[in-house]
Coordinates of C-alpha atoms in Angstrom, one line a residue:
M1 CA 0.0 0.0 0.0
S2 CA 1.4 3.5 -0.9
D3 CA 1.9 6.2 1.6
A4 CA -0.7 8.2 -0.3
T5 CA -3.3 5.6 0.4
L6 CA -2.6 5.5 4.1
H7 CA -2.9 9.2 4.3
A8 CA -6.0 9.5 2.1
T9 CA -8.8 11.6 3.5
S10 CA -11.5 10.4 1.2
Q11 CA -14.0 7.7 2.3
N12 CA -13.4 5.4 -0.6
P13 CA -14.9 2.1 0.4
D14 CA -12.0 0.3 -1.3
D15 CA -9.4 2.0 0.9
F16 CA -7.6 -0.3 3.3
A17 CA -8.1 2.1 6.3
V18 CA -11.8 2.5 5.6
Q19 CA -12.3 -1.3 5.3
I20 CA -10.4 -1.9 8.6
A21 CA -12.3 0.8 10.4
D22 CA -15.6 -0.4 9.2
Q23 CA -14.9 -4.0 10.4
I24 CA -13.8 -2.7 13.8
E25 CA -16.8 -0.4 14.1
S26 CA -19.1 -3.3 13.2
F27 CA -17.5 -5.4 16.0
L28 CA -17.9 -2.6 18.6
V29 CA -21.5 -2.0 17.7
A30 CA -22.4 -5.7 17.6
V31 CA -20.8 -6.6 21.0
T32 CA -22.5 -3.6 22.6
E33 CA -25.8 -4.9 21.2
V34 CA -25.2 -8.3 22.5
A35 CA -24.4 -7.0 25.9
K36 CA -27.8 -5.4 26.2
G37 CA -29.2 -8.9 26.6
D38 CA -32.3 -8.5 24.3
E39 CA -31.5 -11.8 22.5
P40 CA -29.5 -14.0 24.9
E41 CA -30.4 -17.1 22.8
A42 CA -28.2 -15.7 20.0
A43 CA -25.3 -14.4 22.1
V44 CA -22.8 -17.2 21.6
P45 CA -23.3 -17.8 17.8
F46 CA -23.4 -14.0 17.2
L47 CA -20.2 -13.4 19.1
L48 CA -18.6 -16.3 17.3
L49 CA -19.4 -14.6 14.0
E50 CA -18.2 -11.2 15.1
V51 CA -14.9 -12.3 16.6
S52 CA -14.2 -14.2 13.5
Q53 CA -14.8 -11.2 11.3
L54 CA -12.7 -9.1 13.6
L55 CA -9.8 -11.5 13.3
L56 CA -10.0 -11.2 9.6
A57 CA -9.3 -7.5 10.0
G58 CA -6.5 -8.4 12.4
G59 CA -5.0 -10.7 9.9
R60 CA -5.0 -8.1 7.3
L61 CA -3.2 -5.7 9.8
G62 CA -0.8 -8.4 10.8
A63 CA 0.1 -9.2 7.1
H64 CA 0.7 -5.5 6.3
E65 CA 4.1 -3.9 6.4
D66 CA 4.8 -2.0 9.5
I67 CA 2.7 1.2 9.7
V68 CA 4.6 4.2 11.0
P69 CA 2.6 7.0 12.7
D70 CA 2.9 10.6 11.5
E71 CA 4.0 11.8 15.0
R72 CA 6.8 10.5 17.2
Y73 CA 4.5 10.7 20.3
E74 CA 0.9 9.6 20.4
P75 CA -1.5 12.4 20.8
D76 CA -3.3 12.5 24.1
L77 CA -6.8 11.1 23.9
G78 CA -7.9 11.8 27.4
P79 CA -9.3 9.2 29.8
E80 CA -10.4 5.8 28.4
G81 CA -14.1 5.1 28.4
D82 CA -15.5 3.0 31.2
V83 CA -16.2 -0.6 30.2
D84 CA -17.3 -2.0 33.6
E85 CA -21.0 -2.0 32.8
L86 CA -20.4 -3.7 29.4
R87 CA -18.2 -6.3 31.1
E88 CA -20.8 -7.0 33.8
N89 CA -23.6 -7.4 31.2
L90 CA -21.6 -9.8 29.1
A91 CA -20.6 -11.8 32.2
R92 CA -24.2 -12.2 33.2
I93 CA -25.3 -13.3 29.7
L94 CA -22.4 -15.7 29.4
E95 CA -22.4 -16.9 32.9
P96 CA -22.7 -20.7 32.2
I97 CA -19.6 -20.6 30.0
D98 CA -17.8 -17.4 30.8
V99 CA -14.8 -19.0 32.4
Y100 CA -12.4 -21.1 30.3
S101 CA -8.8 -22.2 30.3
E102 CA -6.2 -20.9 27.9
V103 CA -2.5 -21.2 27.2
F104 CA -1.0 -17.8 26.4
D105 CA 2.0 -18.9 24.3
P106 CA 1.7 -22.2 22.5
Y107 CA 5.4 -22.0 21.7
A108 CA 6.6 -21.6 25.4
P109 CA 7.7 -25.0 26.7
R110 CA 5.5 -26.6 29.3
T111 CA 3.3 -23.6 29.6
A112 CA 0.4 -24.3 32.1
P113 CA -3.1 -23.4 31.2
V114 CA -4.6 -20.4 33.0
P115 CA -8.2 -19.4 33.6
A116 CA -9.7 -16.6 31.6
R117 CA -13.2 -15.1 31.1
I118 CA -14.8 -14.3 27.8
S119 CA -16.4 -11.2 29.2
D120 CA -13.0 -9.9 30.3
D121 CA -11.5 -10.7 27.0
L122 CA -14.1 -9.0 24.9
T123 CA -14.0 -5.8 27.0
D124 CA -10.2 -5.9 26.8
V125 CA -10.3 -6.1 23.0
I126 CA -12.9 -3.3 22.9
T127 CA -10.8 -1.0 24.9
D128 CA -7.9 -1.4 22.4
L129 CA -10.2 -1.0 19.4
R130 CA -11.9 2.1 20.8
H131 CA -8.5 3.7 21.5
G132 CA -7.6 3.4 17.8
M133 CA -11.1 4.4 16.7
A134 CA -10.7 7.7 18.7
H135 CA -7.7 8.5 16.5
Y136 CA -9.6 7.5 13.4
R137 CA -12.6 9.7 14.1
S138 CA -10.3 12.6 14.8
G139 CA -8.8 12.3 11.3
R140 CA -5.6 10.6 12.4
T141 CA -5.9 7.6 10.1
T142 CA -2.3 6.5 10.1
E143 CA -2.1 6.8 13.9
A144 CA -5.2 4.7 14.1
L145 CA -3.9 2.0 11.8
W146 CA -0.6 2.0 13.7
W147 CA -2.3 1.5 17.0
W148 CA -4.6 -1.3 15.7
Q149 CA -1.6 -3.0 14.2
F150 CA 0.6 -2.6 17.2
S151 CA -2.1 -3.7 19.7
Y152 CA -3.1 -6.6 17.5
F153 CA 0.3 -8.1 17.9
S154 CA 0.8 -7.0 21.5
N155 CA -2.7 -7.8 23.0
W156 CA -6.0 -8.0 21.2
G157 CA -5.0 -10.4 18.5
T158 CA -4.1 -13.1 21.1
T159 CA -7.0 -12.3 23.3
A160 CA -9.5 -12.4 20.5
S161 CA -8.0 -15.7 19.2
A162 CA -8.4 -17.2 22.6
T163 CA -12.0 -16.0 22.8
L164 CA -12.8 -17.4 19.5
R165 CA -11.5 -20.9 20.5
A166 CA -13.6 -20.8 23.6
L167 CA -16.8 -19.8 21.7
H168 CA -16.1 -22.4 19.1
S169 CA -15.6 -25.0 21.7
V170 CA -19.0 -24.2 23.3
L171 CA -20.9 -24.5 20.1
A172 CA -19.0 -27.7 19.1
H173 CA -19.9 -29.4 22.3
V174 CA -23.5 -28.4 21.9
R175 CA -23.9 -29.2 18.2
L176 CA -22.1 -32.5 18.6
N177 CA -23.9 -33.3 21.8
Q178 CA -20.6 -34.0 23.7
P179 CA -20.1 -33.8 27.4
L180 CA -18.5 -30.6 28.7
E181 CA -16.7 -30.4 32.0
E182 CA -18.3 -28.0 34.5
L183 CA -16.2 -24.9 35.3
D184 CA -17.7 -24.2 38.7
G185 CA -15.0 -23.4 41.2
L186 CA -12.5 -22.2 38.5
D187 CA -11.8 -18.5 39.0
T188 CA -9.5 -16.1 37.2
D189 CA -7.9 -15.1 40.5
Q190 CA -6.6 -18.7 40.9
S191 CA -3.1 -19.8 39.9
V192 CA -3.9 -22.9 37.9
G193 CA -1.5 -25.7 37.0
D194 CA -2.0 -29.0 35.0
E195 CA -3.3 -30.9 38.0
T196 CA -5.7 -28.3 39.3
L197 CA -7.4 -28.2 35.9
E198 CA -8.9 -31.6 36.9
F199 CA -12.1 -30.1 38.1
E200 CA -13.9 -31.7 41.0
A201 CA -17.3 -30.6 39.8
G202 CA -19.5 -33.2 38.0
R203 CA -20.1 -33.6 34.4
V204 CA -22.5 -31.3 32.6
M205 CA -24.1 -32.5 29.3
A206 CA -24.0 -30.1 26.4
E207 CA -27.7 -29.5 26.5
E208 CA -27.3 -28.1 30.1
I209 CA -25.1 -25.5 28.8
A210 CA -27.2 -25.0 25.7
G211 CA -30.5 -24.4 27.6
P212 CA -29.6 -21.0 29.2
L213 CA -28.0 -19.8 26.0
G214 CA -30.9 -20.9 23.8
L215 CA -28.7 -23.2 21.7
R216 CA -30.0 -26.5 20.2
P217 CA -27.9 -29.6 20.7
A218 CA -27.6 -32.1 17.9
K219 CA -30.2 -35.0 17.9

């Protein structure tokens, strides 16, 4: 991509910056709507779709050559927006399957799984994306692209990928009618190793997870 394209001020829908911004804006709006809880039965499938589409934008940013911002120091955007209410609403909607286990770096030897929450992950990703969107809306297109690319590698790419795997796992267990180990007692404040991931809770069939989320297990 030429420097002229990166610095273009027109809203040509074919422009790389416009396409990335549109995909990110779509994700921000969609997750905010899911968090309202108007359609809890569609929460998991819809989030799976939206996170998948966001990671397409991330992949495009990751494959792009390094984007260099116009200014040496990032302009001050003021305080970050509060995401606590959004996080709490997502946690309530996703309560049956909010906590999952994740390995942060698949290339680190003998890395132990750690507990994470989908609701925390989504709001963490949203915080990064909103930061870049503030630059974009202020007309600092290159700054926005630089931030989205940098934070994709440093944070939200990994976080969104882990969230996608968790959402995919839930749907796979439901659609394939496979047992799913209950996550009761697993908390993100715990330090979890291999042995402690053998949960003492009983087994939960996929339909017990599907019920509260409005999903339909395979027959």
